[in-house]
Coordinates of C-alpha atoms in Angstrom, one line a residue:
M1 CA 93.2 111.5 36.0
T2 CA 96.6 112.3 36.5
Q3 CA 99.4 109.8 36.5
L4 CA 99.6 109.9 40.3
E5 CA 95.7 109.2 40.6
D6 CA 95.9 106.3 38.1
P7 CA 95.2 103.1 40.3
V8 CA 97.2 100.7 38.1
V9 CA 100.2 103.2 38.5
A10 CA 99.6 103.3 42.1
A11 CA 99.3 99.8 42.6
S12 CA 102.3 99.0 40.5
S13 CA 104.2 101.5 42.7
K14 CA 103.3 99.9 45.9
R15 CA 104.8 96.6 44.5
M16 CA 108.1 98.3 43.8
L17 CA 111.2 97.9 46.2
R18 CA 113.0 101.0 47.2
G19 CA 116.3 101.9 49.0
S20 CA 119.5 103.6 48.6
L21 CA 121.9 100.7 49.4
G22 CA 125.4 101.5 48.3
V23 CA 128.3 99.1 46.7
T24 CA 129.5 98.4 50.5
A25 CA 126.0 97.5 51.9
I26 CA 125.6 95.3 48.9
V27 CA 128.7 93.7 48.9
F28 CA 128.3 92.9 52.7
M29 CA 125.0 91.3 51.9
V30 CA 126.2 88.9 49.2
V31 CA 129.6 88.2 50.8
A32 CA 127.9 87.2 54.0
A33 CA 125.8 84.5 52.0
A34 CA 129.2 83.0 51.2
A35 CA 129.9 82.8 54.8
P36 CA 133.5 83.1 54.7
L37 CA 134.4 81.8 58.2
T38 CA 132.4 78.8 57.9
V39 CA 134.0 78.1 54.4
V40 CA 137.6 78.5 55.9
G41 CA 136.7 76.5 59.0
G42 CA 134.5 73.8 57.3
A43 CA 135.1 73.7 53.5
A44 CA 138.7 74.3 53.1
P45 CA 139.8 71.8 55.6
L46 CA 137.7 69.1 53.5
G47 CA 139.1 70.5 50.2
I48 CA 142.8 69.9 51.8
L49 CA 141.8 66.5 52.8
L50 CA 139.7 65.0 49.9
G51 CA 140.9 67.2 47.2
N52 CA 144.4 67.9 46.1
G53 CA 146.1 68.6 49.5
V54 CA 148.6 71.2 49.7
G55 CA 147.6 72.7 46.3
F56 CA 143.8 73.1 47.3
P57 CA 144.4 77.0 47.9
A58 CA 145.3 77.6 44.4
L59 CA 141.7 76.2 43.4
Y60 CA 140.0 79.3 45.1
A61 CA 142.2 81.5 42.8
V62 CA 141.0 79.3 39.9
S63 CA 137.5 79.6 40.8
A64 CA 137.8 83.4 41.1
V65 CA 139.1 83.7 37.8
I66 CA 136.2 81.5 36.2
L67 CA 133.6 83.5 38.1
L68 CA 135.3 87.0 37.3
L69 CA 134.8 86.1 33.7
F70 CA 131.2 85.1 34.3
A71 CA 131.0 88.3 36.2
V72 CA 132.1 90.5 33.4
G73 CA 128.6 89.3 31.0
L74 CA 126.7 89.7 34.3
A75 CA 127.8 93.3 35.1
A76 CA 127.2 94.0 31.1
M77 CA 123.6 93.1 31.4
T78 CA 122.9 95.0 34.7
R79 CA 123.7 98.0 32.6
H80 CA 121.1 97.3 29.8
V81 CA 118.4 95.4 31.8
P82 CA 117.0 97.3 34.4
K83 CA 115.3 94.7 36.1
P84 CA 116.0 93.1 39.4
G85 CA 115.3 89.3 38.6
A86 CA 119.1 88.6 38.0
F87 CA 119.5 85.0 36.5
F88 CA 115.9 84.5 35.5
T89 CA 115.6 87.9 33.9
Y90 CA 118.6 87.8 32.2
V91 CA 118.1 84.4 30.7
G92 CA 114.6 85.5 29.9
Y93 CA 116.0 88.4 27.8
G94 CA 118.6 86.2 26.1
L95 CA 117.1 82.9 25.6
G96 CA 113.3 83.6 25.7
R97 CA 110.3 83.5 28.3
S98 CA 110.2 80.1 28.8
S99 CA 113.8 79.4 29.5
G100 CA 113.6 82.6 31.9
L101 CA 111.0 80.7 33.7
A102 CA 113.1 77.6 34.0
A103 CA 115.9 79.7 35.3
A104 CA 113.8 81.1 38.0
W105 CA 112.7 77.8 39.5
I106 CA 116.2 76.4 39.0
A107 CA 117.4 79.5 41.0
M108 CA 114.7 78.8 43.6
L109 CA 116.1 75.3 44.0
A110 CA 119.6 76.4 44.4
Y111 CA 119.0 79.3 47.0
T112 CA 116.2 77.4 49.2
T113 CA 118.6 74.2 49.1
I114 CA 121.7 76.0 50.4
Q115 CA 119.6 77.9 52.8
I116 CA 118.2 74.8 54.3
A117 CA 121.6 73.2 54.4
V118 CA 123.0 75.8 56.4
Y119 CA 120.0 75.8 58.6
G120 CA 120.8 72.1 59.5
Y121 CA 124.4 72.9 60.3
I122 CA 123.8 75.7 62.6
G123 CA 121.0 73.9 64.4
Y124 CA 123.7 71.0 64.8
I125 CA 126.5 73.6 66.0
L126 CA 124.1 75.3 68.4
G127 CA 123.0 71.8 69.7
Y128 CA 126.6 70.9 70.2
T129 CA 127.9 73.9 71.9
A130 CA 125.0 74.0 74.3
D131 CA 125.6 70.3 75.2
T132 CA 129.3 70.6 75.5
Y133 CA 129.7 73.8 77.6
L134 CA 126.1 74.2 79.1
H135 CA 125.0 70.3 79.2
V136 CA 121.7 71.3 77.7
N137 CA 120.6 68.6 75.3
V138 CA 118.1 69.7 73.0
P139 CA 117.4 68.3 69.4
W140 CA 119.1 70.2 66.4
W141 CA 116.0 71.1 64.8
L142 CA 114.5 73.0 67.5
Y143 CA 117.7 75.5 67.3
S144 CA 117.3 75.6 63.5
L145 CA 113.4 76.7 64.0
V146 CA 114.8 79.4 66.5
V147 CA 117.1 80.6 63.9
I148 CA 114.5 80.5 61.2
G149 CA 112.3 82.6 63.4
L150 CA 114.8 85.2 64.0
V151 CA 115.8 85.4 60.3
G152 CA 112.3 85.8 59.6
V153 CA 111.8 88.8 61.6
L154 CA 114.7 90.7 60.2
G155 CA 113.9 89.6 56.6
Y156 CA 110.2 91.0 57.4
R157 CA 111.9 94.6 58.2
H158 CA 113.6 97.1 55.9
I159 CA 116.6 95.5 54.2
D160 CA 119.0 98.3 55.8
L161 CA 118.6 96.6 59.3
S162 CA 119.6 93.2 57.6
S163 CA 122.7 94.9 55.9
K164 CA 123.8 96.5 59.2
V165 CA 123.6 92.9 61.0
L166 CA 125.4 91.5 58.2
A167 CA 128.1 94.2 58.3
V168 CA 129.0 93.6 61.9
V169 CA 129.2 89.9 61.6
L170 CA 130.9 89.9 58.6
V171 CA 133.7 92.5 59.7
A172 CA 134.1 90.2 62.8
E173 CA 134.7 87.0 60.9
V174 CA 137.0 87.9 58.3
G175 CA 139.1 90.0 60.9
I176 CA 139.7 87.1 63.2
V177 CA 141.1 85.0 59.9
L178 CA 143.2 88.0 58.8
V179 CA 144.5 88.2 62.5
L180 CA 145.2 84.3 62.3
V181 CA 147.0 84.7 58.9
A182 CA 149.2 87.6 60.2
A183 CA 150.2 85.4 63.4
V184 CA 151.3 82.6 61.1
V185 CA 153.4 85.0 58.8
V186 CA 154.8 86.7 61.9
Q187 CA 155.8 83.2 63.6
G188 CA 157.1 82.0 60.2
G189 CA 154.6 78.9 60.1
A190 CA 155.4 75.4 60.9
Q191 CA 157.9 74.8 58.1
G192 CA 158.5 78.4 57.1
L193 CA 156.5 80.4 54.6
S194 CA 156.3 79.3 50.9
L195 CA 154.3 79.1 47.6
A196 CA 153.9 75.4 47.6
P197 CA 150.3 75.5 47.1
F198 CA 150.6 77.2 44.0
Q199 CA 153.2 75.0 42.6
P200 CA 151.6 73.1 39.4
A201 CA 152.6 69.8 40.8
N202 CA 150.7 70.3 44.1
V203 CA 147.7 72.0 42.5
V204 CA 147.1 68.8 40.2
S205 CA 147.8 66.4 42.8
G206 CA 145.3 64.0 44.7
S207 CA 141.8 64.8 43.5
P208 CA 141.6 68.1 42.2
G209 CA 138.0 67.7 40.7
V210 CA 136.8 67.3 44.3
G211 CA 138.7 70.3 45.4
L212 CA 137.4 72.4 42.4
M213 CA 133.9 71.3 43.5
M214 CA 134.3 72.5 46.9
A215 CA 135.9 75.7 46.0
I216 CA 133.3 77.0 43.7
A217 CA 130.4 76.0 46.0
A218 CA 132.4 78.5 48.4
F219 CA 131.4 81.4 46.1
I220 CA 127.6 80.7 45.8
G221 CA 126.0 84.0 46.7
F222 CA 128.1 86.4 45.0
E223 CA 126.1 86.4 41.7
A224 CA 122.9 87.8 43.7
T225 CA 124.2 91.5 43.6
A226 CA 121.7 92.1 40.6
I227 CA 118.5 91.2 42.9
F228 CA 119.0 94.2 45.0
R229 CA 118.8 96.5 42.0
D230 CA 115.6 98.3 43.0
E231 CA 117.1 99.0 46.5
A232 CA 120.5 100.2 45.2
R233 CA 121.8 103.7 44.8
Q234 CA 122.6 104.6 41.1
P235 CA 121.9 100.7 40.2
H236 CA 123.8 101.0 36.9
K237 CA 126.8 101.9 38.7
T238 CA 126.5 100.1 41.9
I239 CA 125.5 96.7 40.8
P240 CA 128.4 96.1 38.5
R241 CA 131.0 97.4 41.2
A242 CA 129.5 95.4 43.9
T243 CA 129.6 92.3 41.5
Y244 CA 133.2 92.7 40.7
T245 CA 134.0 93.7 44.6
A246 CA 132.5 90.6 45.8
V247 CA 134.3 88.0 43.3
I248 CA 137.6 89.7 43.7
G249 CA 137.3 90.0 47.5
I250 CA 136.1 86.6 48.2
G251 CA 138.6 84.8 46.0
V252 CA 141.5 86.8 47.6
F253 CA 140.2 86.3 50.8
Y254 CA 139.9 82.5 50.4
T255 CA 143.1 82.1 48.9
L256 CA 144.9 83.9 51.4
A257 CA 143.2 82.2 54.3
A258 CA 143.5 78.6 53.0
W259 CA 147.3 79.5 52.2
G260 CA 147.5 80.5 55.9
L261 CA 146.2 77.1 57.1
V262 CA 148.5 75.3 55.0
M263 CA 151.5 77.3 56.2
A264 CA 150.1 77.2 59.8
W265 CA 150.9 73.1 59.7
G266 CA 153.4 72.9 57.1
P267 CA 152.9 71.3 53.5
D268 CA 154.3 68.1 55.0
H269 CA 151.7 68.0 57.9
V270 CA 148.6 69.8 57.0
V271 CA 146.8 66.6 55.2
A272 CA 147.6 64.7 58.2
E273 CA 146.1 67.3 60.6
A274 CA 143.0 67.7 58.5
A275 CA 142.6 63.9 58.4
K276 CA 142.3 64.0 62.4
D277 CA 139.3 66.0 62.4
P278 CA 138.6 68.4 59.5
G279 CA 135.8 70.2 61.4
S280 CA 138.2 71.1 64.2
L281 CA 141.1 72.3 62.2
I282 CA 140.4 75.9 62.2
L283 CA 139.9 75.8 66.1
R284 CA 142.9 73.8 66.7
T285 CA 145.0 76.2 64.4
M286 CA 143.6 79.3 66.2
A287 CA 144.4 77.6 69.5
A288 CA 147.9 77.1 68.5
Y289 CA 148.5 80.5 67.1
L290 CA 146.1 82.6 69.0
G291 CA 145.7 80.7 72.3
T292 CA 142.2 79.8 74.0
A293 CA 140.9 83.5 73.5
G294 CA 141.1 83.0 69.7
E295 CA 139.7 79.6 69.8
V296 CA 136.6 80.5 71.6
I297 CA 136.1 83.8 69.7
T298 CA 136.4 81.7 66.5
N299 CA 133.6 79.2 67.8
V300 CA 131.2 82.0 68.5
L301 CA 131.8 83.6 65.0
L302 CA 131.2 80.4 63.4
I303 CA 127.6 80.5 64.6
T304 CA 127.3 84.2 63.7
S305 CA 128.8 83.3 60.3
M306 CA 126.0 80.9 59.5
F307 CA 123.3 83.0 60.9
A308 CA 124.7 85.8 58.4
C309 CA 124.7 83.2 55.6
V310 CA 120.9 82.1 56.3
L311 CA 119.6 85.8 56.6
S312 CA 121.7 86.9 53.3
F313 CA 120.0 83.9 51.4
H314 CA 116.6 84.6 53.0
N315 CA 116.9 88.1 51.6
V316 CA 117.9 86.8 48.0
I317 CA 115.3 84.4 47.9
T318 CA 112.4 86.9 48.9
R319 CA 113.6 89.2 46.4
Y320 CA 113.4 86.4 43.9
Q321 CA 110.0 85.5 44.8
H322 CA 108.8 89.1 44.7
S323 CA 110.3 89.3 41.0
M324 CA 108.6 86.3 39.9
S325 CA 105.3 87.6 41.4
N326 CA 105.7 90.8 39.5
A327 CA 106.5 88.7 36.3
G328 CA 102.8 87.0 36.9
V329 CA 104.4 83.3 37.5
L330 CA 103.9 83.4 41.5
P331 CA 100.7 84.6 43.0
E332 CA 100.3 88.5 43.0
R333 CA 100.0 88.7 46.8
V334 CA 103.7 87.3 47.2
G335 CA 104.9 90.5 45.4
S336 CA 103.3 93.0 47.8
V337 CA 105.6 95.7 49.7
H338 CA 105.2 96.5 53.2
H339 CA 104.0 100.4 53.5
R340 CA 106.4 101.0 56.5
H341 CA 109.3 98.7 56.2
L342 CA 109.4 98.9 52.4
S343 CA 110.2 95.0 52.3
P344 CA 108.8 92.2 50.5
H345 CA 107.2 91.1 53.4
V346 CA 104.6 88.6 52.1
S347 CA 107.4 86.9 50.3
S348 CA 109.6 86.9 53.4
L349 CA 106.7 85.1 55.3
V350 CA 106.5 82.6 52.6
Q351 CA 110.0 81.9 52.7
T352 CA 110.0 81.5 56.4
V353 CA 107.1 79.0 56.3
T354 CA 108.8 77.1 53.7
A355 CA 112.0 76.7 55.9
V356 CA 109.9 75.7 58.9
L357 CA 108.1 72.9 57.0
L358 CA 111.4 71.5 55.7
T359 CA 113.1 71.4 58.8
I360 CA 109.9 69.6 60.3
V361 CA 110.0 67.2 57.8
F362 CA 113.7 66.5 58.2
A363 CA 113.3 66.0 61.8
V364 CA 110.3 63.8 61.2
L365 CA 112.6 61.6 58.8
Q366 CA 115.2 61.8 61.5
L367 CA 118.0 63.0 59.1
D368 CA 121.4 63.8 60.4
P369 CA 121.6 67.7 60.3
V370 CA 125.4 67.5 59.0
L371 CA 125.6 64.2 57.0
A372 CA 122.5 64.4 55.4
V373 CA 120.7 67.7 55.5
F374 CA 123.9 69.9 55.1
T375 CA 125.7 67.6 52.8
W376 CA 123.2 66.6 50.6
F377 CA 121.4 70.0 49.8
S378 CA 124.9 71.6 49.4
G379 CA 125.5 69.5 46.9
V380 CA 122.3 70.1 45.1
A381 CA 122.8 73.8 45.4
T382 CA 126.4 73.5 43.7
V383 CA 125.1 71.7 40.8
A384 CA 121.9 74.0 40.1
I385 CA 124.0 77.3 40.5
A386 CA 127.0 76.2 38.2
L387 CA 124.5 75.3 35.5
L388 CA 122.4 78.6 36.1
M389 CA 125.5 80.7 35.7
A390 CA 126.5 78.7 32.3
A391 CA 123.1 79.2 31.2
T392 CA 123.4 82.9 32.0
S393 CA 126.6 83.2 30.1
V394 CA 125.1 81.9 27.0
A395 CA 122.1 84.3 27.4
V396 CA 124.6 87.2 27.6
I397 CA 126.2 86.5 24.5
I398 CA 122.8 85.7 22.6
Y399 CA 121.1 89.0 24.2
F400 CA 123.9 91.4 22.9
R401 CA 124.6 89.7 19.6
R402 CA 120.8 90.1 18.6
T403 CA 120.5 93.7 20.1
E404 CA 123.9 95.2 19.2
K405 CA 123.5 97.5 22.4
D406 CA 127.1 97.0 23.6
A407 CA 129.8 96.8 21.2
R408 CA 132.3 95.8 23.7
L409 CA 133.6 92.3 22.3
W410 CA 135.3 91.3 25.7
N411 CA 132.4 92.1 27.8
T412 CA 129.6 90.7 25.7
V413 CA 131.4 87.8 24.0
I414 CA 134.8 86.6 24.9
A415 CA 134.5 86.8 28.6
P416 CA 131.2 85.3 28.8
A417 CA 132.2 82.5 26.7
L418 CA 135.3 81.6 28.6
G419 CA 133.3 81.9 31.7
F420 CA 130.7 79.4 30.1
V421 CA 133.5 77.0 29.4
G422 CA 135.0 77.2 32.8
L423 CA 131.4 76.8 34.5
I424 CA 130.6 73.7 31.9
L425 CA 133.9 72.0 32.8
S426 CA 133.4 72.5 36.5
T427 CA 129.7 71.2 36.3
V428 CA 131.0 68.0 34.6
L429 CA 133.8 67.7 37.5
I430 CA 131.1 68.3 40.2
V431 CA 128.7 65.8 38.8
A432 CA 131.3 63.5 38.4
N433 CA 132.4 63.5 42.0
F434 CA 128.7 63.9 43.4
P435 CA 128.6 60.9 45.2
V436 CA 131.5 61.8 47.3
M437 CA 129.7 65.0 48.3
V438 CA 126.5 63.0 49.4
G439 CA 128.4 60.0 50.6
D440 CA 126.8 57.7 48.2
T441 CA 128.8 54.4 47.9
D442 CA 128.6 50.9 46.4
A443 CA 128.7 47.4 47.9
K444 CA 132.6 47.9 48.6
G445 CA 132.1 51.2 50.0
D446 CA 133.7 53.0 47.2
P447 CA 131.9 56.4 46.0
A448 CA 129.5 55.4 43.1
F449 CA 126.2 56.6 41.8
G450 CA 123.3 55.2 43.7
P451 CA 119.6 56.3 44.3
L452 CA 120.4 58.9 46.6
S453 CA 122.8 60.6 44.1
W454 CA 120.2 60.1 41.2
F455 CA 117.4 61.5 43.2
L456 CA 119.0 64.5 44.4
L457 CA 120.4 65.3 40.8
L458 CA 116.9 64.7 39.3
L459 CA 115.7 67.6 41.4
V460 CA 118.1 69.8 39.3
V461 CA 116.3 68.2 36.4
V462 CA 112.6 68.5 37.5
F463 CA 112.9 72.3 38.6
P464 CA 113.5 73.9 35.2
V465 CA 110.9 71.5 33.8
I466 CA 108.6 73.0 36.3
G467 CA 109.4 76.2 34.3
Y468 CA 108.7 75.1 31.0
V469 CA 105.6 73.5 31.8
Q470 CA 104.2 76.8 33.6
A471 CA 105.3 78.6 30.5
W472 CA 103.4 76.4 28.4
W473 CA 100.4 76.6 30.6
I474 CA 100.6 80.5 30.6
R475 CA 100.8 80.6 26.8
T476 CA 98.0 78.2 26.4
R477 CA 95.5 79.3 28.9
R478 CA 96.4 82.9 29.5
P479 CA 98.0 84.1 26.1
A480 CA 97.4 87.9 27.0
A481 CA 99.4 87.3 30.2
Y482 CA 102.0 85.5 28.5
A483 CA 102.5 88.3 26.0
K484 CA 103.0 90.8 28.6
L485 CA 105.8 88.9 30.2
I486 CA 107.7 90.4 27.6
D487 CA 107.8 93.5 29.9
T488 CA 109.1 91.6 32.8
I489 CA 111.6 88.9 31.7
A490 CA 112.1 88.8 28.2
A491 CA 112.5 91.4 25.2

């Protein structure tokens, strides 16, 4: 029997994703997950108000440097580990199979929570817009369910369709912000143009820990480039280039956009303007510099930005589940690939059902879509992803020290070590300020750890424990299967 006739080989090939995505398509996919306009319109005003005020734009640059150091090690691994599982694969190769499974589950927590958080926010925005302009009053969760359905349809089909949708949306939302910055520069801002946001005194003013937390959260999604390895053209070149392009592009864009916001109102007035209503600061800025048309266009693009975000994360999660299935840690059926669309269609359906069920639960519990669903689960995702990247940095160092496959000291030791230090310090700051993010307070109304904070942070502990327990169970009950995992997530 030839290899082509071998049923095992044939079955395996049917579970492999295929595609020809280039650098640009993958960058669109992961940058869309970062939702640039949503970050500029929502996170940046909050960073200015609750963080370090005028100096907040500089923290985007700081975050970009930390994550670029992390990306150096990530890119090195993509050249030597030809697997699409990204974090859990790399942690498995560096720290062992059990840690790899733990990383897989914490990654699932991070991406699922950030996706459901945005589903809540987009449901609220759609409800608010319909009520304001059309006088149609429908519960937020119904809008969220409609969006989940649309995302599910696109996620079920070939990824090229998703990448084209994301490309159009991303170009539009980035374009409107760049037009705003250009208008601010041409008109000279409210108090002239300056580098006040980058002056050391302003960078460390206020609460820089809160600001850094919001800045790093804005980058979530860029690291998913390796997930698309099997669907990339020349992945050993495409994935590293896409990773660097995404980090640098996001960092420059956020820094420039936040600087434009500060200049638009002036260093002496921007905090006060954000305090009036941080959620509408971007719309008021657009109205002031681009007129009513700019304000209306931005309102529409905020909705499409969030749609692009959830579509991108849907694609990331489905491919994580696909990789986990092929590793034998999720049901085999989840790893199936559609015969025509060449997509992980079963995994896509699983993720769609998961989002629907969670949304229904939140609706039954009558949780606020912004103050609860969006804020709480964004906080969980931020802590989880920071810890996951820190663990990956350690795994990179150990893997290359053990295998000696790459002798480049900067790429395999120095940069990952610096990235690890930056990520750990950032994680400490994020956890210390976690009550601020989720709105947990003491009897006096001051931010303090309470039952809500501890419960949400406990999720970040429970999910990796699930991975370790699952690894123990497989090793104990299915030793042969555990041994075969070496071909998938550990070497």
